[in-house]
Amino acid sequence: MHEGTRQVLDLCTGNGSLAIIAAHVYPDTVVCASDLSQDALDVAALNVADHGLQARITLLQSDGLQAPTLQAQGPYDLLLCNPPYVNAHSMACLPPEFQAEPALALDGNADGGRDGMDFVRRLLRDAPQHLHRQGVLVLEIGHERAFFEAAFPALPAVWLPTSAGEDQVLLLTREALVS
Ligand SMILES: C[S@@+](CC[C@H](N)C(=O)[O-])C[C@H]1O[C@@H](n2cnc3c(N)ncnc32)[C@H](O)[C@@H]1O
């Protein structure tokens, strides 16, 4: 993040965990946290309240980046996203504990694709217009790096080491997205 980071967006917030972590780690920011699922947002609201962060985290319903209220809070300096990214083959072989999760949270083939990258395709197309000039996107892709790189071979992603591995979370600058 650059020094003037003020606006953070946690897209696909689910239970709100990334938004809450961002608000704690970056105390000078305000955070918008959005999800398509109202059930997820209801859980996020409980968690935000548990952390006493209602004044700094706005929860709103949006399909991707489409909601006008989400757009009005931007442009964002930091866009965090842990989207649905499971490919069609893996969706068909999910172990029972994942089958118990809502498919909306996992299935990355909402537009009819098979590689799990449908949501990510839309995100990478739309993100630049919602990012500050020096803004960055930090995207979790889980174990799907091969599918990501096959779908976006020219993108100069910076892979960020995490406790879960070296190739599950990537960073893209706005500049890289528009080039
Ligand atoms: C893998 S979960 C991520 C949850 C949370 N951010 C985390 O890191 O634990 C993906 C989330 O994306 C949401 N989602 C799926 N499709 C979406 C869409 N088109 N627009 C916004 N959110 C969506 C799901 O409801 C789910 O909460």
PDB file of C-alpha atoms and ligand atoms in Angstrom:
ATOM      1  CA  MET A   1       0.000   0.000   0.000  1.00  0.00           C
ATOM      2  CA  HIS A   2       1.167   3.533  -0.628  1.00  0.00           C
ATOM      3  CA  GLU A   3       1.428   6.059   2.200  1.00  0.00           C
ATOM      4  CA  GLY A   4      -1.856   7.755   1.488  1.00  0.00           C
ATOM      5  CA  THR A   5      -3.918   4.578   1.660  1.00  0.00           C
ATOM      6  CA  ARG A   6      -7.331   5.450   3.038  1.00  0.00           C
ATOM      7  CA  GLN A   7      -9.958   3.454   1.156  1.00  0.00           C
ATOM      8  CA  VAL A   8      -9.966  -0.339   1.293  1.00  0.00           C
ATOM      9  CA  LEU A   9     -12.440  -2.671  -0.404  1.00  0.00           C
ATOM     10  CA  ASP A  10     -12.871  -6.300   0.651  1.00  0.00           C
ATOM     11  CA  LEU A  11     -14.787  -7.796  -2.260  1.00  0.00           C
ATOM     12  CA  CYS A  12     -16.442 -11.199  -1.606  1.00  0.00           C
ATOM     13  CA  THR A  13     -16.086 -10.521   2.101  1.00  0.00           C
ATOM     14  CA  GLY A  14     -18.002 -13.609   3.301  1.00  0.00           C
ATOM     15  CA  ASN A  15     -17.818 -13.497   7.101  1.00  0.00           C
ATOM     16  CA  GLY A  16     -15.940 -10.180   6.946  1.00  0.00           C
ATOM     17  CA  SER A  17     -12.619 -11.557   8.188  1.00  0.00           C
ATOM     18  CA  LEU A  18     -10.365  -9.807   5.640  1.00  0.00           C
ATOM     19  CA  ALA A  19     -12.163  -6.492   6.151  1.00  0.00           C
ATOM     20  CA  ILE A  20     -11.723  -6.801   9.925  1.00  0.00           C
ATOM     21  CA  ILE A  21      -8.031  -7.680   9.617  1.00  0.00           C
ATOM     22  CA  ALA A  22      -7.493  -4.749   7.223  1.00  0.00           C
ATOM     23  CA  ALA A  23      -9.220  -2.347   9.614  1.00  0.00           C
ATOM     24  CA  HIS A  24      -7.028  -3.549  12.485  1.00  0.00           C
ATOM     25  CA  VAL A  25      -3.766  -3.528  10.503  1.00  0.00           C
ATOM     26  CA  TYR A  26      -4.407  -0.149   8.856  1.00  0.00           C
ATOM     27  CA  PRO A  27      -6.044   2.011  11.523  1.00  0.00           C
ATOM     28  CA  ASP A  28      -6.222   5.110   9.290  1.00  0.00           C
ATOM     29  CA  THR A  29      -8.391   3.454   6.679  1.00  0.00           C
ATOM     30  CA  VAL A  30     -12.096   3.072   6.088  1.00  0.00           C
ATOM     31  CA  VAL A  31     -13.176  -0.274   4.709  1.00  0.00           C
ATOM     32  CA  CYS A  32     -16.004  -1.220   2.407  1.00  0.00           C
ATOM     33  CA  ALA A  33     -16.881  -4.932   2.574  1.00  0.00           C
ATOM     34  CA  SER A  34     -19.225  -6.400  -0.007  1.00  0.00           C
ATOM     35  CA  ASP A  35     -20.732  -9.726  -0.954  1.00  0.00           C
ATOM     36  CA  LEU A  36     -23.507 -10.998  -3.193  1.00  0.00           C
ATOM     37  CA  SER A  37     -24.923 -13.139  -0.384  1.00  0.00           C
ATOM     38  CA  GLN A  38     -27.128 -11.410   2.194  1.00  0.00           C
ATOM     39  CA  ASP A  39     -26.621 -14.423   4.511  1.00  0.00           C
ATOM     40  CA  ALA A  40     -22.870 -13.850   4.383  1.00  0.00           C
ATOM     41  CA  LEU A  41     -23.339 -10.138   5.055  1.00  0.00           C
ATOM     42  CA  ASP A  42     -25.522 -10.937   8.086  1.00  0.00           C
ATOM     43  CA  VAL A  43     -22.677 -13.033   9.534  1.00  0.00           C
ATOM     44  CA  ALA A  44     -20.157 -10.317   8.659  1.00  0.00           C
ATOM     45  CA  ALA A  45     -22.293  -7.755  10.496  1.00  0.00           C
ATOM     46  CA  LEU A  46     -22.101  -9.865  13.678  1.00  0.00           C
ATOM     47  CA  ASN A  47     -18.325 -10.159  13.357  1.00  0.00           C
ATOM     48  CA  VAL A  48     -17.836  -6.451  12.620  1.00  0.00           C
ATOM     49  CA  ALA A  49     -19.894  -5.611  15.704  1.00  0.00           C
ATOM     50  CA  ASP A  50     -17.899  -8.095  17.822  1.00  0.00           C
ATOM     51  CA  HIS A  51     -14.780  -6.130  16.871  1.00  0.00           C
ATOM     52  CA  GLY A  52     -16.448  -2.762  17.476  1.00  0.00           C
ATOM     53  CA  LEU A  53     -15.654  -1.690  13.907  1.00  0.00           C
ATOM     54  CA  GLN A  54     -19.112  -0.549  12.738  1.00  0.00           C
ATOM     55  CA  ALA A  55     -17.864   3.031  12.315  1.00  0.00           C
ATOM     56  CA  ARG A  56     -15.060   1.989   9.962  1.00  0.00           C
ATOM     57  CA  ILE A  57     -16.461  -0.941   8.008  1.00  0.00           C
ATOM     58  CA  THR A  58     -19.422  -0.475   5.683  1.00  0.00           C
ATOM     59  CA  LEU A  59     -21.133  -3.689   4.600  1.00  0.00           C
ATOM     60  CA  LEU A  60     -23.020  -3.732   1.345  1.00  0.00           C
ATOM     61  CA  GLN A  61     -24.515  -6.131  -1.140  1.00  0.00           C
ATOM     62  CA  SER A  62     -23.015  -6.138  -4.603  1.00  0.00           C
ATOM     63  CA  ASP A  63     -22.559  -8.510  -7.508  1.00  0.00           C
ATOM     64  CA  GLY A  64     -18.846  -8.060  -8.061  1.00  0.00           C
ATOM     65  CA  LEU A  65     -18.090  -4.369  -8.422  1.00  0.00           C
ATOM     66  CA  GLN A  66     -21.502  -3.453  -9.804  1.00  0.00           C
ATOM     67  CA  ALA A  67     -23.345  -1.760  -6.917  1.00  0.00           C
ATOM     68  CA  PRO A  68     -23.451   2.050  -7.275  1.00  0.00           C
ATOM     69  CA  THR A  69     -22.953   2.392  -3.496  1.00  0.00           C
ATOM     70  CA  LEU A  70     -19.712   0.411  -3.750  1.00  0.00           C
ATOM     71  CA  GLN A  71     -18.562   2.536  -6.666  1.00  0.00           C
ATOM     72  CA  ALA A  72     -19.423   5.750  -4.805  1.00  0.00           C
ATOM     73  CA  GLN A  73     -17.046   4.890  -1.947  1.00  0.00           C
ATOM     74  CA  GLY A  74     -14.094   4.486  -4.310  1.00  0.00           C
ATOM     75  CA  PRO A  75     -11.680   4.832  -5.853  1.00  0.00           C
ATOM     76  CA  TYR A  76      -9.947   2.323  -3.612  1.00  0.00           C
ATOM     77  CA  ASP A  77      -6.281   2.234  -2.674  1.00  0.00           C
ATOM     78  CA  LEU A  78      -6.374  -1.451  -1.761  1.00  0.00           C
ATOM     79  CA  LEU A  79      -8.773  -4.030  -3.167  1.00  0.00           C
ATOM     80  CA  LEU A  80      -8.709  -7.364  -1.333  1.00  0.00           C
ATOM     81  CA  CYS A  81     -10.544 -10.322  -2.814  1.00  0.00           C
ATOM     82  CA  ASN A  82     -10.873 -14.001  -1.974  1.00  0.00           C
ATOM     83  CA  PRO A  83     -13.361 -14.907  -4.694  1.00  0.00           C
ATOM     84  CA  PRO A  84     -14.984 -18.161  -5.783  1.00  0.00           C
ATOM     85  CA  TYR A  85     -12.263 -19.804  -7.916  1.00  0.00           C
ATOM     86  CA  VAL A  86     -12.777 -23.581  -7.871  1.00  0.00           C
ATOM     87  CA  ASN A  87     -12.675 -25.097 -11.366  1.00  0.00           C
ATOM     88  CA  ALA A  88     -15.477 -27.306 -12.748  1.00  0.00           C
ATOM     89  CA  HIS A  89     -13.564 -30.587 -12.354  1.00  0.00           C
ATOM     90  CA  SER A  90     -12.696 -29.855  -8.714  1.00  0.00           C
ATOM     91  CA  MET A  91     -16.289 -28.732  -8.016  1.00  0.00           C
ATOM     92  CA  ALA A  92     -17.458 -32.180  -9.148  1.00  0.00           C
ATOM     93  CA  CYS A  93     -15.044 -33.923  -6.741  1.00  0.00           C
ATOM     94  CA  LEU A  94     -15.402 -31.761  -3.628  1.00  0.00           C
ATOM     95  CA  PRO A  95     -14.915 -33.589  -0.320  1.00  0.00           C
ATOM     96  CA  PRO A  96     -17.994 -33.646   1.973  1.00  0.00           C
ATOM     97  CA  GLU A  97     -16.904 -30.757   4.170  1.00  0.00           C
ATOM     98  CA  PHE A  98     -16.713 -28.459   1.122  1.00  0.00           C
ATOM     99  CA  GLN A  99     -19.973 -29.804  -0.310  1.00  0.00           C
ATOM    100  CA  ALA A 100     -21.597 -28.486   2.866  1.00  0.00           C
ATOM    101  CA  GLU A 101     -20.533 -24.934   1.916  1.00  0.00           C
ATOM    102  CA  PRO A 102     -22.722 -22.767  -0.359  1.00  0.00           C
ATOM    103  CA  ALA A 103     -21.640 -23.345  -3.978  1.00  0.00           C
ATOM    104  CA  LEU A 104     -21.699 -19.550  -4.437  1.00  0.00           C
ATOM    105  CA  ALA A 105     -18.641 -19.313  -2.185  1.00  0.00           C
ATOM    106  CA  LEU A 106     -16.566 -21.790  -4.191  1.00  0.00           C
ATOM    107  CA  ASP A 107     -17.767 -22.237  -7.767  1.00  0.00           C
ATOM    108  CA  GLY A 108     -15.731 -20.042 -10.085  1.00  0.00           C
ATOM    109  CA  ASN A 109     -17.699 -21.014 -13.187  1.00  0.00           C
ATOM    110  CA  ALA A 110     -20.758 -18.772 -12.829  1.00  0.00           C
ATOM    111  CA  ASP A 111     -20.534 -17.539 -16.431  1.00  0.00           C
ATOM    112  CA  GLY A 112     -20.356 -21.079 -17.835  1.00  0.00           C
ATOM    113  CA  GLY A 113     -16.585 -21.501 -17.843  1.00  0.00           C
ATOM    114  CA  ARG A 114     -14.696 -24.564 -16.584  1.00  0.00           C
ATOM    115  CA  ASP A 115     -11.420 -23.127 -15.309  1.00  0.00           C
ATOM    116  CA  GLY A 116     -12.804 -21.440 -12.174  1.00  0.00           C
ATOM    117  CA  MET A 117     -11.716 -18.023 -13.423  1.00  0.00           C
ATOM    118  CA  ASP A 118     -15.105 -16.534 -14.415  1.00  0.00           C
ATOM    119  CA  PHE A 119     -15.377 -14.188 -11.431  1.00  0.00           C
ATOM    120  CA  VAL A 120     -11.672 -13.299 -11.688  1.00  0.00           C
ATOM    121  CA  ARG A 121     -12.059 -12.443 -15.393  1.00  0.00           C
ATOM    122  CA  ARG A 122     -14.776  -9.928 -14.577  1.00  0.00           C
ATOM    123  CA  LEU A 123     -12.793  -8.596 -11.636  1.00  0.00           C
ATOM    124  CA  LEU A 124      -9.605  -7.985 -13.615  1.00  0.00           C
ATOM    125  CA  ARG A 125     -11.610  -6.288 -16.360  1.00  0.00           C
ATOM    126  CA  ASP A 126     -13.513  -3.988 -13.982  1.00  0.00           C
ATOM    127  CA  ALA A 127     -10.999  -3.351 -11.178  1.00  0.00           C
ATOM    128  CA  PRO A 128      -8.934  -0.559 -12.799  1.00  0.00           C
ATOM    129  CA  GLN A 129     -11.848   1.870 -12.925  1.00  0.00           C
ATOM    130  CA  HIS A 130     -12.395   1.393  -9.169  1.00  0.00           C
ATOM    131  CA  LEU A 131      -8.742   1.638  -8.120  1.00  0.00           C
ATOM    132  CA  HIS A 132      -6.818   4.780  -7.256  1.00  0.00           C
ATOM    133  CA  ARG A 133      -4.005   5.564  -9.690  1.00  0.00           C
ATOM    134  CA  GLN A 134      -1.498   3.940  -7.297  1.00  0.00           C
ATOM    135  CA  GLY A 135      -3.951   1.314  -6.115  1.00  0.00           C
ATOM    136  CA  VAL A 136      -3.329  -2.431  -5.891  1.00  0.00           C
ATOM    137  CA  LEU A 137      -5.390  -5.599  -6.031  1.00  0.00           C
ATOM    138  CA  VAL A 138      -4.484  -8.454  -3.673  1.00  0.00           C
ATOM    139  CA  LEU A 139      -6.190 -11.631  -4.829  1.00  0.00           C
ATOM    140  CA  GLU A 140      -6.355 -15.103  -3.285  1.00  0.00           C
ATOM    141  CA  ILE A 141      -6.369 -17.894  -5.821  1.00  0.00           C
ATOM    142  CA  GLY A 142      -5.786 -20.908  -3.539  1.00  0.00           C
ATOM    143  CA  HIS A 143      -4.334 -23.906  -5.350  1.00  0.00           C
ATOM    144  CA  GLU A 144      -5.407 -22.599  -8.759  1.00  0.00           C
ATOM    145  CA  ARG A 145      -2.227 -20.834  -9.875  1.00  0.00           C
ATOM    146  CA  ALA A 146      -1.961 -22.979 -13.007  1.00  0.00           C
ATOM    147  CA  PHE A 147      -5.512 -22.007 -14.031  1.00  0.00           C
ATOM    148  CA  PHE A 148      -4.832 -18.335 -13.267  1.00  0.00           C
ATOM    149  CA  GLU A 149      -1.652 -18.289 -15.338  1.00  0.00           C
ATOM    150  CA  ALA A 150      -3.306 -20.132 -18.220  1.00  0.00           C
ATOM    151  CA  ALA A 151      -6.155 -17.594 -18.241  1.00  0.00           C
ATOM    152  CA  PHE A 152      -3.943 -14.500 -17.863  1.00  0.00           C
ATOM    153  CA  PRO A 153      -0.511 -15.445 -19.269  1.00  0.00           C
ATOM    154  CA  ALA A 154       0.665 -11.878 -19.839  1.00  0.00           C
ATOM    155  CA  LEU A 155      -0.181 -10.430 -16.433  1.00  0.00           C
ATOM    156  CA  PRO A 156       2.854  -9.517 -14.291  1.00  0.00           C
ATOM    157  CA  ALA A 157       1.490 -10.888 -11.001  1.00  0.00           C
ATOM    158  CA  VAL A 158       3.653 -10.674  -7.895  1.00  0.00           C
ATOM    159  CA  TRP A 159       3.134 -13.814  -5.822  1.00  0.00           C
ATOM    160  CA  LEU A 160       3.085 -13.076  -2.100  1.00  0.00           C
ATOM    161  CA  PRO A 161       4.369 -15.673   0.373  1.00  0.00           C
ATOM    162  CA  THR A 162       1.771 -16.631   2.989  1.00  0.00           C
ATOM    163  CA  SER A 163       1.583 -19.209   5.779  1.00  0.00           C
ATOM    164  CA  ALA A 164      -0.351 -21.417   3.314  1.00  0.00           C
ATOM    165  CA  GLY A 165       2.295 -21.300   0.578  1.00  0.00           C
ATOM    166  CA  GLU A 166       4.170 -19.186  -1.936  1.00  0.00           C
ATOM    167  CA  ASP A 167       1.651 -19.196  -4.769  1.00  0.00           C
ATOM    168  CA  GLN A 168      -1.842 -18.744  -3.381  1.00  0.00           C
ATOM    169  CA  VAL A 169      -2.062 -14.957  -3.111  1.00  0.00           C
ATOM    170  CA  LEU A 170      -0.983 -12.483  -5.752  1.00  0.00           C
ATOM    171  CA  LEU A 171      -0.677  -8.742  -6.105  1.00  0.00           C
ATOM    172  CA  LEU A 172      -1.433  -6.708  -9.216  1.00  0.00           C
ATOM    173  CA  THR A 173      -0.952  -2.969  -9.467  1.00  0.00           C
ATOM    174  CA  ARG A 174      -3.555  -0.913 -11.303  1.00  0.00           C
ATOM    175  CA  GLU A 175      -0.803  -0.011 -13.712  1.00  0.00           C
ATOM    176  CA  ALA A 176      -0.212  -3.705 -14.506  1.00  0.00           C
ATOM    177  CA  LEU A 177      -3.940  -4.265 -14.998  1.00  0.00           C
ATOM    178  CA  VAL A 178      -4.320  -1.492 -17.554  1.00  0.00           C
ATOM    179  CA  SER A 179      -1.090  -2.162 -19.462  1.00  0.00           C
TER     180      SER A 179
HETATM  181  C1  LIG B   1     -14.182 -18.043  -0.852  1.00  0.00           C
HETATM  182  S1  LIG B   1     -15.485 -17.085  -0.109  1.00  0.00           S
HETATM  183  C2  LIG B   1     -14.491 -15.835   0.659  1.00  0.00           C
HETATM  184  C3  LIG B   1     -14.938 -15.447   2.045  1.00  0.00           C
HETATM  185  C4  LIG B   1     -13.969 -14.537   2.816  1.00  0.00           C
HETATM  186  N1  LIG B   1     -13.571 -13.365   2.062  1.00  0.00           N
HETATM  187  C5  LIG B   1     -12.745 -15.272   3.256  1.00  0.00           C
HETATM  188  O1  LIG B   1     -11.635 -14.937   2.839  1.00  0.00           O
HETATM  189  O2  LIG B   1     -12.869 -16.209   4.049  1.00  0.00           O
HETATM  190  C6  LIG B   1     -16.154 -16.275  -1.537  1.00  0.00           C
HETATM  191  C7  LIG B   1     -17.277 -15.284  -1.259  1.00  0.00           C
HETATM  192  O3  LIG B   1     -17.640 -14.696  -2.510  1.00  0.00           O
HETATM  193  C8  LIG B   1     -19.028 -14.416  -2.498  1.00  0.00           C
HETATM  194  N2  LIG B   1     -19.465 -14.255  -3.901  1.00  0.00           N
HETATM  195  C9  LIG B   1     -19.689 -15.204  -4.829  1.00  0.00           C
HETATM  196  N3  LIG B   1     -20.042 -14.662  -6.007  1.00  0.00           N
HETATM  197  C10 LIG B   1     -20.043 -13.328  -5.813  1.00  0.00           C
HETATM  198  C11 LIG B   1     -20.345 -12.203  -6.657  1.00  0.00           C
HETATM  199  N4  LIG B   1     -20.699 -12.375  -7.922  1.00  0.00           N
HETATM  200  N5  LIG B   1     -20.228 -10.973  -6.134  1.00  0.00           N
HETATM  201  C12 LIG B   1     -19.862 -10.788  -4.841  1.00  0.00           C
HETATM  202  N6  LIG B   1     -19.590 -11.803  -3.987  1.00  0.00           N
HETATM  203  C13 LIG B   1     -19.677 -13.049  -4.476  1.00  0.00           C
HETATM  204  C14 LIG B   1     -19.632 -15.601  -1.756  1.00  0.00           C
HETATM  205  O4  LIG B   1     -20.903 -15.313  -1.238  1.00  0.00           O
HETATM  206  C15 LIG B   1     -18.568 -15.859  -0.676  1.00  0.00           C
HETATM  207  O5  LIG B   1     -18.885 -15.182   0.512  1.00  0.00           O
END
